[in-house]
Short mmCIF file of C-alpha atoms and ligand atoms in Angstrom, two decimals:
data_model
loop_
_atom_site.label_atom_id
_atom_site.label_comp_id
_atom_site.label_asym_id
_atom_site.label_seq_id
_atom_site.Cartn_x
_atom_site.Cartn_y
_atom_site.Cartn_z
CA UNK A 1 -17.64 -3.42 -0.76
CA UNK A 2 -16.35 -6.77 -2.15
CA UNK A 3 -14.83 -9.09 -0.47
CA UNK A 4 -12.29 -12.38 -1.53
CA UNK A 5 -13.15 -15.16 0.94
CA UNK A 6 -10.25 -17.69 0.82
CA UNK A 7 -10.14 -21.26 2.73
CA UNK A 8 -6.58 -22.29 2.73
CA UNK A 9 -4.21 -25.26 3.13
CA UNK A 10 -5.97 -26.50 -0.94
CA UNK A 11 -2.97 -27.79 -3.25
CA UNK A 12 -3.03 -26.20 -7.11
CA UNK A 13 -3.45 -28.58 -9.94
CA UNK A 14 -4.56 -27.62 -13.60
CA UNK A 15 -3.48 -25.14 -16.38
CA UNK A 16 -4.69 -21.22 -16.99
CA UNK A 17 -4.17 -18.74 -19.45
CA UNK A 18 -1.82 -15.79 -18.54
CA UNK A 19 -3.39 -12.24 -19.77
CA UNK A 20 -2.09 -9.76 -21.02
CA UNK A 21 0.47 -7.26 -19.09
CA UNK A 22 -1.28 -4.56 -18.14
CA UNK A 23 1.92 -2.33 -17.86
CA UNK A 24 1.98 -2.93 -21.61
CA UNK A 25 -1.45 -1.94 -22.50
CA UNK A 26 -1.73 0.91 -20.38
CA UNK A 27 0.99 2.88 -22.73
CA UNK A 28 -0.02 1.23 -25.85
CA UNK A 29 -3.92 2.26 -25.62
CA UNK A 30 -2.46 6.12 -24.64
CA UNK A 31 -0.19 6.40 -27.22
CA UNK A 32 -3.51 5.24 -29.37
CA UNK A 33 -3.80 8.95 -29.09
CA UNK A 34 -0.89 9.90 -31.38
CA UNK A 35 -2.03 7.42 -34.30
CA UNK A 36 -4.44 8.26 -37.05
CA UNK A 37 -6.75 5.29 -37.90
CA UNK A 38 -7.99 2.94 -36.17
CA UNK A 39 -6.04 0.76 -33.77
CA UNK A 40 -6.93 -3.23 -32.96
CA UNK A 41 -5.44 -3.72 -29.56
CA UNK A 42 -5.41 -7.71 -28.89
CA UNK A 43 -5.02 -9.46 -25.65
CA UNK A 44 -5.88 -6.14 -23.38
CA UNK A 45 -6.61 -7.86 -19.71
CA UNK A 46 -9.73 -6.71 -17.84
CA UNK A 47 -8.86 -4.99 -15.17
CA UNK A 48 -9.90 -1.76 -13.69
CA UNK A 49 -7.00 0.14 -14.77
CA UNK A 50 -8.06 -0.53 -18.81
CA UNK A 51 -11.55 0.34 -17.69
CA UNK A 52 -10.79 3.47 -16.47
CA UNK A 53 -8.20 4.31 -19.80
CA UNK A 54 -10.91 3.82 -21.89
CA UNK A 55 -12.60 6.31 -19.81
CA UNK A 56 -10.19 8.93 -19.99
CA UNK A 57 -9.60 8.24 -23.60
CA UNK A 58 -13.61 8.44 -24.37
CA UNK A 59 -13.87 11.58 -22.48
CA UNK A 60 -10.85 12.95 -24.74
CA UNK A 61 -13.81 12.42 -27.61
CA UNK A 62 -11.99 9.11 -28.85
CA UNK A 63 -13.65 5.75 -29.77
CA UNK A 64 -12.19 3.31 -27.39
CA UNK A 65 -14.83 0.50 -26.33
CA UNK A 66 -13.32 -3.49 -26.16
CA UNK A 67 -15.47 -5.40 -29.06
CA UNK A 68 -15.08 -8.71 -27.62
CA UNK A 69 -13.16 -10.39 -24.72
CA UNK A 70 -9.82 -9.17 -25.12
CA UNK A 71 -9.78 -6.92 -28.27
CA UNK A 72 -9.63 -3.24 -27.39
CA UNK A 73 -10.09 -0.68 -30.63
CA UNK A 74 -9.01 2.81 -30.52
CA UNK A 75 -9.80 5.36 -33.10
CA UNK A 76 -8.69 8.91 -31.47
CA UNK A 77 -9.28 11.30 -34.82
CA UNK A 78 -11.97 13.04 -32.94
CA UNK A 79 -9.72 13.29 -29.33
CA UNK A 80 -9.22 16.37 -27.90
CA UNK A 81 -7.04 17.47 -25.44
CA UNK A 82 -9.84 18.11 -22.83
CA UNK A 83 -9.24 15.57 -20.11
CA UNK A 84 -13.26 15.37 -18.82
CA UNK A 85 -12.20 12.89 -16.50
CA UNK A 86 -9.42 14.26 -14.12
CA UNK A 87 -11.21 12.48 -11.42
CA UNK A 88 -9.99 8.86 -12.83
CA UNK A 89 -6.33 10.72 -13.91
CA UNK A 90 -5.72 11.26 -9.74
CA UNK A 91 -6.36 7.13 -9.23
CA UNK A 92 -3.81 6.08 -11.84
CA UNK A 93 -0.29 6.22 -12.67
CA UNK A 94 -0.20 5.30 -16.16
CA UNK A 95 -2.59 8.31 -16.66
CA UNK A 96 1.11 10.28 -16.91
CA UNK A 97 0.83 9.37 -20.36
CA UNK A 98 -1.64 11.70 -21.22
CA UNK A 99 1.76 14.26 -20.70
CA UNK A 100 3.90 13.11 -23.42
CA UNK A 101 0.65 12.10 -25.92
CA UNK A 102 -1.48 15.36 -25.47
CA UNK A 103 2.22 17.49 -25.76
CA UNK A 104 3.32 15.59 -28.72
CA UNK A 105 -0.18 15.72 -30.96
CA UNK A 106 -1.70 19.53 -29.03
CA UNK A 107 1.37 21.43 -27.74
CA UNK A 108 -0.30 21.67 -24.37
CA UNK A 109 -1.93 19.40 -21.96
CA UNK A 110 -3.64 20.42 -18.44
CA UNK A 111 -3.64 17.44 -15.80
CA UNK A 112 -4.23 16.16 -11.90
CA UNK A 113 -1.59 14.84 -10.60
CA UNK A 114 -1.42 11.51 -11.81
CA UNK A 115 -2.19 8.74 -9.18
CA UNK A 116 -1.64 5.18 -8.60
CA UNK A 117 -0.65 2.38 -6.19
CA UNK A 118 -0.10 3.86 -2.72
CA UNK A 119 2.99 3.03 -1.90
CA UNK A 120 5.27 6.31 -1.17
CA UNK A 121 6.20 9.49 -3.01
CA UNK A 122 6.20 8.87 -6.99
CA UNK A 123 7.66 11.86 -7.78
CA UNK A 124 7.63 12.80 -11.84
CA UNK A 125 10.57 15.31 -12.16
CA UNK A 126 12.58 13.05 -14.48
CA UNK A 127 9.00 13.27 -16.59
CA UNK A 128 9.06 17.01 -16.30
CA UNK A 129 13.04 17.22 -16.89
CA UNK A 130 12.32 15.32 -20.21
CA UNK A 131 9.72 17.37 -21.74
CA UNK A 132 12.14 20.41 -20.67
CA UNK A 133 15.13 19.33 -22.50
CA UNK A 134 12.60 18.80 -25.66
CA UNK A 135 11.58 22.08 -25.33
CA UNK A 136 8.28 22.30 -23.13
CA UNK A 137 7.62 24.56 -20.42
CA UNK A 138 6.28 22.56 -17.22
CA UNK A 139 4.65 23.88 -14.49
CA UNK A 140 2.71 22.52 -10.89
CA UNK A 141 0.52 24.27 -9.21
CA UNK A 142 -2.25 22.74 -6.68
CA UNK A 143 -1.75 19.24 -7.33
CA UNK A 144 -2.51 20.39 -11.04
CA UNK A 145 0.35 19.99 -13.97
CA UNK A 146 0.08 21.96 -16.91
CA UNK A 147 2.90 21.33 -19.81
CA UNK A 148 2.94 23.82 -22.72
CA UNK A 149 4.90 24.38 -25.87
CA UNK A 150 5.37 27.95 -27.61
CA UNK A 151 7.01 26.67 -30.69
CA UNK A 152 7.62 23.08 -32.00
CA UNK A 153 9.28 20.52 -30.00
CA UNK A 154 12.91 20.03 -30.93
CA UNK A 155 15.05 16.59 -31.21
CA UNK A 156 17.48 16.18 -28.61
CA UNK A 157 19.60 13.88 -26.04
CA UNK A 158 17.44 13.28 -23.05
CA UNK A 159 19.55 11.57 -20.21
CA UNK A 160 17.37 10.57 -17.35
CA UNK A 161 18.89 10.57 -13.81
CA UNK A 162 17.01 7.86 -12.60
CA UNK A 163 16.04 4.71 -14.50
CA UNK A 164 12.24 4.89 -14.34
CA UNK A 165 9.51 2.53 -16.54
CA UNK A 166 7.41 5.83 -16.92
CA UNK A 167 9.70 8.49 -17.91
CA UNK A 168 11.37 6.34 -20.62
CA UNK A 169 7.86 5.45 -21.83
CA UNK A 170 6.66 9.25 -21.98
CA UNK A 171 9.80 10.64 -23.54
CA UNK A 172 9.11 7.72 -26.22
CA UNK A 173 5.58 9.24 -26.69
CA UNK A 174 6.66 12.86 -26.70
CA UNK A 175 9.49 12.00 -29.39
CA UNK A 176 7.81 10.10 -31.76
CA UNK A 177 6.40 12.44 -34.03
CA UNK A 178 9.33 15.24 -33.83
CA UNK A 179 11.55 15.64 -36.65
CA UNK A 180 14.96 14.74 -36.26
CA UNK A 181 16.63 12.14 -33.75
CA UNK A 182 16.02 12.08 -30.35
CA UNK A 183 18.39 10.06 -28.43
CA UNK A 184 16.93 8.88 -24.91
CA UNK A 185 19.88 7.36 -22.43
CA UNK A 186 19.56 5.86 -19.24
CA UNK A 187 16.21 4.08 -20.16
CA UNK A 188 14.29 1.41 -18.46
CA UNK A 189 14.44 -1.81 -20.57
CA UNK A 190 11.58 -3.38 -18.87
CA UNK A 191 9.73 -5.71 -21.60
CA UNK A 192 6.47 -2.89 -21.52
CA UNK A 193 9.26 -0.46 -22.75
CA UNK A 194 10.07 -3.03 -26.04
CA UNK A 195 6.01 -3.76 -26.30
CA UNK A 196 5.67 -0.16 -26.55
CA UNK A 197 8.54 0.20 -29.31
CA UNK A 198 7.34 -2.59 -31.22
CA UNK A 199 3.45 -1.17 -31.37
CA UNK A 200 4.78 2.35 -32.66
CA UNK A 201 6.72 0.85 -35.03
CA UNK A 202 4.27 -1.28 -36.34
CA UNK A 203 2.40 2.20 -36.50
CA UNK A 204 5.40 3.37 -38.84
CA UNK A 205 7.88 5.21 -35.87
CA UNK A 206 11.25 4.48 -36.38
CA UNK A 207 12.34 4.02 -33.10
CA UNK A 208 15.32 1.48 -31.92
CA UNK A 209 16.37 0.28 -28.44
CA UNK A 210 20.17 -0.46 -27.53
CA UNK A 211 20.60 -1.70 -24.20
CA UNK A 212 19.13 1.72 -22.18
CA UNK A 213 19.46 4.19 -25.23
CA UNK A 214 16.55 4.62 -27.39
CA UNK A 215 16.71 6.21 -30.92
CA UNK A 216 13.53 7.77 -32.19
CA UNK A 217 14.06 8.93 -35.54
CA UNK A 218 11.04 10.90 -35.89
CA UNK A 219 8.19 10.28 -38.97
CA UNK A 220 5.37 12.53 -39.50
CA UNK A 221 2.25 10.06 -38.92
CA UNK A 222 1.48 7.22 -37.39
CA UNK A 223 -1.13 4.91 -39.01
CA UNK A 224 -3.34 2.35 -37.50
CA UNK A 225 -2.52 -1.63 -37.29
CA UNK A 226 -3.63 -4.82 -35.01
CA UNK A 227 -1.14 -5.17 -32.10
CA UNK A 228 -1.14 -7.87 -29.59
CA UNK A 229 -0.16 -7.16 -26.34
CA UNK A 230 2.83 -9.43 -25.00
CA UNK A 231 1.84 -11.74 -21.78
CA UNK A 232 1.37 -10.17 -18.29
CA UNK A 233 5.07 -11.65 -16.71
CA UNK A 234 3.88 -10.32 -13.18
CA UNK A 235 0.90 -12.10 -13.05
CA UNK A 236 2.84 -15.20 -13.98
CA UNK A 237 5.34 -14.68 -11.64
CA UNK A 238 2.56 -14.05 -9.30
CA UNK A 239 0.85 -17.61 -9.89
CA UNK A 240 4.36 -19.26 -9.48
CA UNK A 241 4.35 -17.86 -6.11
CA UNK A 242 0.62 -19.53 -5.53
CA UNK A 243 2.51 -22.93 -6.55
CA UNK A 244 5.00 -22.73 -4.45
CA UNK A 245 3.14 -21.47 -1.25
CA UNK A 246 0.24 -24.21 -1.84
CA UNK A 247 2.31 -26.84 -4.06
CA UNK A 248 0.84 -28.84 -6.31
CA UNK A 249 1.28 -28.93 -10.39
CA UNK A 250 0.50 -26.01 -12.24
CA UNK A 251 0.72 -24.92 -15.92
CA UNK A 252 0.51 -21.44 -17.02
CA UNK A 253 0.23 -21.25 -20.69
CA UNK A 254 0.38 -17.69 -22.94
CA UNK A 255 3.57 -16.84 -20.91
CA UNK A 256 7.11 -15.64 -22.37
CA UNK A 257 9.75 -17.19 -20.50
CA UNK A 258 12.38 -14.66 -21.64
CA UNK A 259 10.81 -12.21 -19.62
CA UNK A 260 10.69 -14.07 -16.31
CA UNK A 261 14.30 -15.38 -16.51
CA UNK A 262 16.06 -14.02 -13.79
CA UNK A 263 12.99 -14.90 -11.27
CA UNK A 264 12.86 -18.35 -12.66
CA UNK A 265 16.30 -19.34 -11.50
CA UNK A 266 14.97 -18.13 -8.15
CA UNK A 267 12.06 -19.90 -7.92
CA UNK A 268 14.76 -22.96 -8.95
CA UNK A 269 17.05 -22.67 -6.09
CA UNK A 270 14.22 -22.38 -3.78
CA UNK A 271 12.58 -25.80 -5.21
CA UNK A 272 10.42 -24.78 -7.21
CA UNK A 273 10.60 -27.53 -9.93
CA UNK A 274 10.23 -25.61 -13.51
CA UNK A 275 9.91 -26.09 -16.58
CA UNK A 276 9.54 -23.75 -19.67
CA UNK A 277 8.11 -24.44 -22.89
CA UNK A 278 7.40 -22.64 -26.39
CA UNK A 279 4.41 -20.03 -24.40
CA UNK A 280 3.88 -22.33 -21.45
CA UNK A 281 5.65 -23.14 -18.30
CA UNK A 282 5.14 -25.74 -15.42
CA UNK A 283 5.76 -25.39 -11.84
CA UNK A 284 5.76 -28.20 -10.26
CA UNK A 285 6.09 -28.08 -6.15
CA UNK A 286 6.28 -31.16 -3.70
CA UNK A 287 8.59 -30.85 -1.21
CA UNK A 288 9.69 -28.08 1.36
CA UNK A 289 11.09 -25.38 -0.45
CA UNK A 290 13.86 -23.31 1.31
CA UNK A 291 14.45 -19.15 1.17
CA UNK A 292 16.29 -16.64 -0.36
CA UNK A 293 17.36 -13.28 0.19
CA UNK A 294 16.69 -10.84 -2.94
CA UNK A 295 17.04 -7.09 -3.55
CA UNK A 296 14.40 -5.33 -6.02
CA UNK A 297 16.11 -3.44 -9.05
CA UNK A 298 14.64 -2.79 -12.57
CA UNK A 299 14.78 -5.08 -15.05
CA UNK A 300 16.00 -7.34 -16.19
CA UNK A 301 16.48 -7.75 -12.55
CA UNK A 302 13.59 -9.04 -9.50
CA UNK A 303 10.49 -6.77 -9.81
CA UNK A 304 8.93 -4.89 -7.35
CA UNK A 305 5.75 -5.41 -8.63
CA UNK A 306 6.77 -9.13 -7.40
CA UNK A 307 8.02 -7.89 -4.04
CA UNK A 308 5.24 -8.45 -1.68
CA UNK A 309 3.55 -11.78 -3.35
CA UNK A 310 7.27 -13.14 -3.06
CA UNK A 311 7.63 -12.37 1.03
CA UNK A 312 4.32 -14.40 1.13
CA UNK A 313 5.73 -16.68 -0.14
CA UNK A 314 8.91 -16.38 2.44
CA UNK A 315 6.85 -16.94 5.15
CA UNK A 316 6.46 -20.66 3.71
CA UNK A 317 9.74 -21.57 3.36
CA UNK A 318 11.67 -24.05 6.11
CA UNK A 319 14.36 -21.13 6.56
CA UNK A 320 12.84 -17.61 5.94
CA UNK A 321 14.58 -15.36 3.81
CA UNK A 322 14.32 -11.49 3.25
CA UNK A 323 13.61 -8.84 0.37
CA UNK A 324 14.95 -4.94 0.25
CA UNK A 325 12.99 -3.01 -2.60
CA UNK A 326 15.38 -0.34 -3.75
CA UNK A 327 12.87 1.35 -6.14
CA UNK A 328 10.15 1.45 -3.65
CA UNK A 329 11.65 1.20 -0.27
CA UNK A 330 8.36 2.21 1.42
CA UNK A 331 6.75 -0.85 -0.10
CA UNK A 332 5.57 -2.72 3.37
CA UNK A 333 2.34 -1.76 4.21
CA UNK A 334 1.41 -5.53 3.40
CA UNK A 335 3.82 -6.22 6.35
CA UNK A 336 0.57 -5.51 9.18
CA UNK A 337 -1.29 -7.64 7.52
CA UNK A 338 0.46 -10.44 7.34
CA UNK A 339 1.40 -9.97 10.69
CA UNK A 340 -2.33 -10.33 11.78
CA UNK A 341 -1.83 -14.00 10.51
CA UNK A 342 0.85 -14.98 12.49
CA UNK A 343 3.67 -14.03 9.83
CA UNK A 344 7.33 -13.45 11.81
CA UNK A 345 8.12 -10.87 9.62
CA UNK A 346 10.74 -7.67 10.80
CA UNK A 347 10.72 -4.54 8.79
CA UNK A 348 14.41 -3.14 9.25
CA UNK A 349 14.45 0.10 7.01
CA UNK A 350 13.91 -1.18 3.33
CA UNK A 351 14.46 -4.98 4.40
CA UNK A 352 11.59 -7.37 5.19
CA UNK A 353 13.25 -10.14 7.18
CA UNK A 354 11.20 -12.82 7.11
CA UNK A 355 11.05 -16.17 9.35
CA UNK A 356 9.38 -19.34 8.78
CA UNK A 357 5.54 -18.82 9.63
CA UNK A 358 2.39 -20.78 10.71
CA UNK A 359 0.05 -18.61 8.86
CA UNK A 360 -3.55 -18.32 10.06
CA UNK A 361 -6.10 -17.22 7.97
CA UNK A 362 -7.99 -14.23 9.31
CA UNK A 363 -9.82 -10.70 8.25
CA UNK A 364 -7.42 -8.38 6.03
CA UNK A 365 -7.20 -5.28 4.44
CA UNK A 366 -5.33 -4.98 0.62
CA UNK A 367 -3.64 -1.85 0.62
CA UNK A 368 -2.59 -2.04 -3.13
CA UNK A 369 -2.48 -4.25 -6.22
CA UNK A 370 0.30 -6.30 -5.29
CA UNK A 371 -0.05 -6.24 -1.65
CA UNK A 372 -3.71 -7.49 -1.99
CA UNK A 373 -1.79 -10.26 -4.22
CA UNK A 374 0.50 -11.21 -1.34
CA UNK A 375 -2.61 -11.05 0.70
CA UNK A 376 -4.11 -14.16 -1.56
CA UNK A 377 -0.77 -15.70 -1.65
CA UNK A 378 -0.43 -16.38 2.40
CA UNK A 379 -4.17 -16.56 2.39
CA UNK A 380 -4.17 -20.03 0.12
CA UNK A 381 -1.44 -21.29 2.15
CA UNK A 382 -2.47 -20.30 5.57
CA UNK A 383 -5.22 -22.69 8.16
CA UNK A 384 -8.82 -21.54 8.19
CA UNK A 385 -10.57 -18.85 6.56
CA UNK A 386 -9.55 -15.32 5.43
CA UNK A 387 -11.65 -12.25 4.20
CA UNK A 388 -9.77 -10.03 2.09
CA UNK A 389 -11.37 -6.59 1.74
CA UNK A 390 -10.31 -3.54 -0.57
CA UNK A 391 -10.80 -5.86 -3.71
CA UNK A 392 -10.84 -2.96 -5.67
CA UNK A 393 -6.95 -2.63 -5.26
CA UNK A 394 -6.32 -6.39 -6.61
CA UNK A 395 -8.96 -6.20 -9.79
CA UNK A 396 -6.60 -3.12 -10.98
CA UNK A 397 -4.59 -5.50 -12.61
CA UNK A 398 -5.26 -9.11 -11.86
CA UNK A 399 -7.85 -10.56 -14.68
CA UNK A 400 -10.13 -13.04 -13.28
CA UNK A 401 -8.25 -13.95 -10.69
CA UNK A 402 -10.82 -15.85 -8.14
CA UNK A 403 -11.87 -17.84 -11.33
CA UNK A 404 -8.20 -18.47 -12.51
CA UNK A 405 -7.53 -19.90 -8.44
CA UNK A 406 -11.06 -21.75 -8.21
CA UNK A 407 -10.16 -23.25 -11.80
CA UNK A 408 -6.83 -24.61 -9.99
CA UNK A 409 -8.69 -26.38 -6.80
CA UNK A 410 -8.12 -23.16 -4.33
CA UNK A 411 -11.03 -22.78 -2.17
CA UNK A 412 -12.06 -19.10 -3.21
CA UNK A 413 -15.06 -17.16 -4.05
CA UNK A 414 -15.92 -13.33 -4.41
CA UNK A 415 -18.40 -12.07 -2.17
CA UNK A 416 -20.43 -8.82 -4.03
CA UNK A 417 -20.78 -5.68 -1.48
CA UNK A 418 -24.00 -3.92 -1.47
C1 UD1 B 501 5.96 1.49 -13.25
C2 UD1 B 501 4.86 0.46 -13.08
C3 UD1 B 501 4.84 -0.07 -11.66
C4 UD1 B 501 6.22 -0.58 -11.26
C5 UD1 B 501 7.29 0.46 -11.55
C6 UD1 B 501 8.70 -0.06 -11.35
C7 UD1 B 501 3.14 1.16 -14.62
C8 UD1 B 501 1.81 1.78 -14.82
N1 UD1 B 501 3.59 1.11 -13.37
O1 UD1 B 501 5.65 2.58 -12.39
O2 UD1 B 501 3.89 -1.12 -11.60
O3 UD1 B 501 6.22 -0.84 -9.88
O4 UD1 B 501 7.20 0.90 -12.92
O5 UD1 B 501 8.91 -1.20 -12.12
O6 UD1 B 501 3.80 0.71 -15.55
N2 UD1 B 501 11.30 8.06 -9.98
C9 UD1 B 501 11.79 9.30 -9.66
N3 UD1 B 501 11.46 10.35 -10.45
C10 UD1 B 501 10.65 10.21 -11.55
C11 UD1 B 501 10.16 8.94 -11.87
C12 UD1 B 501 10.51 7.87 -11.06
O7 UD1 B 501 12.51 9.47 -8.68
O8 UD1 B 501 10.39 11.21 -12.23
C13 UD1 B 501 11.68 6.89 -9.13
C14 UD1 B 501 10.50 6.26 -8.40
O9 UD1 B 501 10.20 6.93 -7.21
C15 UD1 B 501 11.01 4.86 -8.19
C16 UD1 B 501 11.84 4.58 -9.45
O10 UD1 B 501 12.15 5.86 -9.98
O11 UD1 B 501 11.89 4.83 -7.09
C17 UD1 B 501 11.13 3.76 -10.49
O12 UD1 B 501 9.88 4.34 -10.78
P1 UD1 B 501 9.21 4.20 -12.20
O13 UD1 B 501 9.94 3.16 -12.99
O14 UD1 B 501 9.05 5.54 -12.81
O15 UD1 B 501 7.78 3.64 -11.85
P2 UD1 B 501 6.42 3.95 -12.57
O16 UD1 B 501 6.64 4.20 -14.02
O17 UD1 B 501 5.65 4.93 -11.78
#
């Protein structure tokens, strides 16, 4: 198995190039699936979750192969709605939008439970609730999901319960194509959701976004175009929290700053010098910076996908701080292993209360993507050496990262398993 080997206590200098958000690509090469012609999908990151789309997308019987770098192209006239590769459906989340593609273009789609970052129950029912009020019949049986439709799905007011990224997304991809309007309410507005809006309509949907209702006036095709997917915000928020844990002078450029806003200001009152620019932003760290105490919501809101790289970066503050994740409140399991460096960290119910740490490096275990992030995080601050294992969880959805650190002066390297 691979490991990250990480010597700590290096400061960051030097500029990188954000990639593009994964969370944005992931719906945008599914929904590839409801478009005839071929698709040009710029700025795609590498990371194993893309991999293993393409996978499911080829096994559909669709052309999906990256032709250079970045550039991901999609032509899905031969798909299917065989899914060959259930196997890869069970390891991923986004794979939930095979439901609302394979209903919209087959009328019926057979799937595993879709999987993804282990991190407590991810229950689908506002999914399933969705594709009910359009007119679907759902059903679960064995860990197996099989959605059906005996006549055509009908345009209607969906109001979800709960404001979730994946729902919104798949009642977007179930609606697209049905005549009529279908009025979504109670959406997530997170900037995947409006990357996802802006593809289809490049495609030809008719589909607009006010506040959380979306209106999908529905067209009969889609047609092909060149998209390019907006920059990852996590994994700029992410190398933030590398600044401010190591200090230093860092400058991320492809970023949009409108999108990391509200955790900007943070990162300000903590002192965190930075600076925005047109696609680039500066963070600039040289002093002590001091903790806060901040609650996880959707956005526009603080992420949870930023929750456990930001108590890493806790731990380095002069006064500790703490972080409750209300949309994942059994989001911790980072919280042993930081412990097993010498992080004062208490877990009281969804609250990590964190205390100012020595950190000492030492062998760890990544338990998902962003916990294996947080993991890297304390790691570049902390004395002596660490060994991260479970890389697989971090190259899900960080591109190049040990190259992107090394680049910046962190003392890093990836060590190949047999
Ligand atoms: C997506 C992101 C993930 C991020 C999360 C929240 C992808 C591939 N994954 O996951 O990185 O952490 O958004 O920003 O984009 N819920 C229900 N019932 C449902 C659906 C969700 O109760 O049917 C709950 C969840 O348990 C959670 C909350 O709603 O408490 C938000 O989940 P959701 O936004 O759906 O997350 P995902 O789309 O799975």
């Amino acid at each position: 198995m691979d490991k990250i080997i990480i010597e700590g206590k290096e400061r960051l200098f030097g500029e990188i190039s954000i990639g593009g958000m994964k969370n944005s690509a992931l719906p945008i090469l599914f929904s590839c699936l409801l478009i005839e012609g071929e698709c040009i999908i710029e700025n795609v990151p590498r990371v194993s979750d893309i991999f293993n789309t393409l996978e499911i997308l080829k096994g559909l019987g669709a052309y999906a192969e990256f032709v250079d770098k970045n550039t991901v192209v999609i032509n899905s006239k031969t798909a299917t709605n065989i899914i060959k590769n259930q196997n890869l459906v069970s390891k991923m989340r986004a794979s939930s939008y095979l439901m609302g593609t394979l209903l919209a273009r087959f009328g019926y789609v057979s799937l595993n439970m879709p999987g993804g970052c282990n991190f407590g129950v991810r229950p689908i029912e506002q999914h399933l609730k969705g594709f009910n009020t359009l007119g679907a019949i759902c059903s679960e049986n064995n860990g197996k999901i099989e959605i059906k439709t005996r006549k055509r799905l009908k345009s209607q007011k969906i109001t979800l319960d709960k404001i979730s990224v994946g729902a919104t997304i798949n009642m977007v991809l179930a609606s697209v194509l049905i005549s009529g309007t279908t009025i979504i309410e109670s959406c997530a507005i997170e900037p995947h959701i409006d990357d996802l809006i802006c593809f289809l309509n490049k495609c030809g949907a008719k589909i607009i976004r006010k506040g959380r209702t979306v209106y999908i006036q529905g067209v009969k095709r889609l047609n092909g175009c060149k998209y390019k997917i907006s920059p990852d915000m996590i994994e700029a928020l992410t190398y933030i929290c590398f600044a401010g844990i190591c200090g230093g002078d860092v400058l991320l450029n492809n970023i949009e700053a409108s999108h990391l806003k509200y955790c900007i200001e943070i990162f300000k009152n903590m002192g965190i010098k930075i600076d925005t620019y047109e696609k680039s932003l500066r963070a600039n760290c040289e002093s002590d910076i001091v903790g806060q105490n901040v609650v996880t919501a959707p956005y526009p809101l603080f992420p949870t996908d930023l929750h456990p790289q930001f108590s890493a970066l806790l731990c380095y503050t002069i006064n500790g701080g703490s972080v409750r994740d209300d949309v994942f409140p059994t989001r911790f399991a980072y919280v042993n292993e930081l412990s097993k460096m010498g992080a004062k960290i208490k877990l009281i119910e969804n609250t990590a209360i964190i205390n100012k740490s020595h950190l000492i490096g030492a062998k760890l275990d990544a338990t998902d993507l962003r916990a294996g992030a947080a993991l890297v995080a304390a790691a570049l601050g902390a004395e002596g050496i660490s060994e991260i294992n479970n890389v697989n969880y971090i190259v899900r959805g960080y591109e190049n990262l040990v190259d992107k650190i090394s680049s910046l002066g962190g003392k890093i390297k990836l060590l190949k398993g047999e």
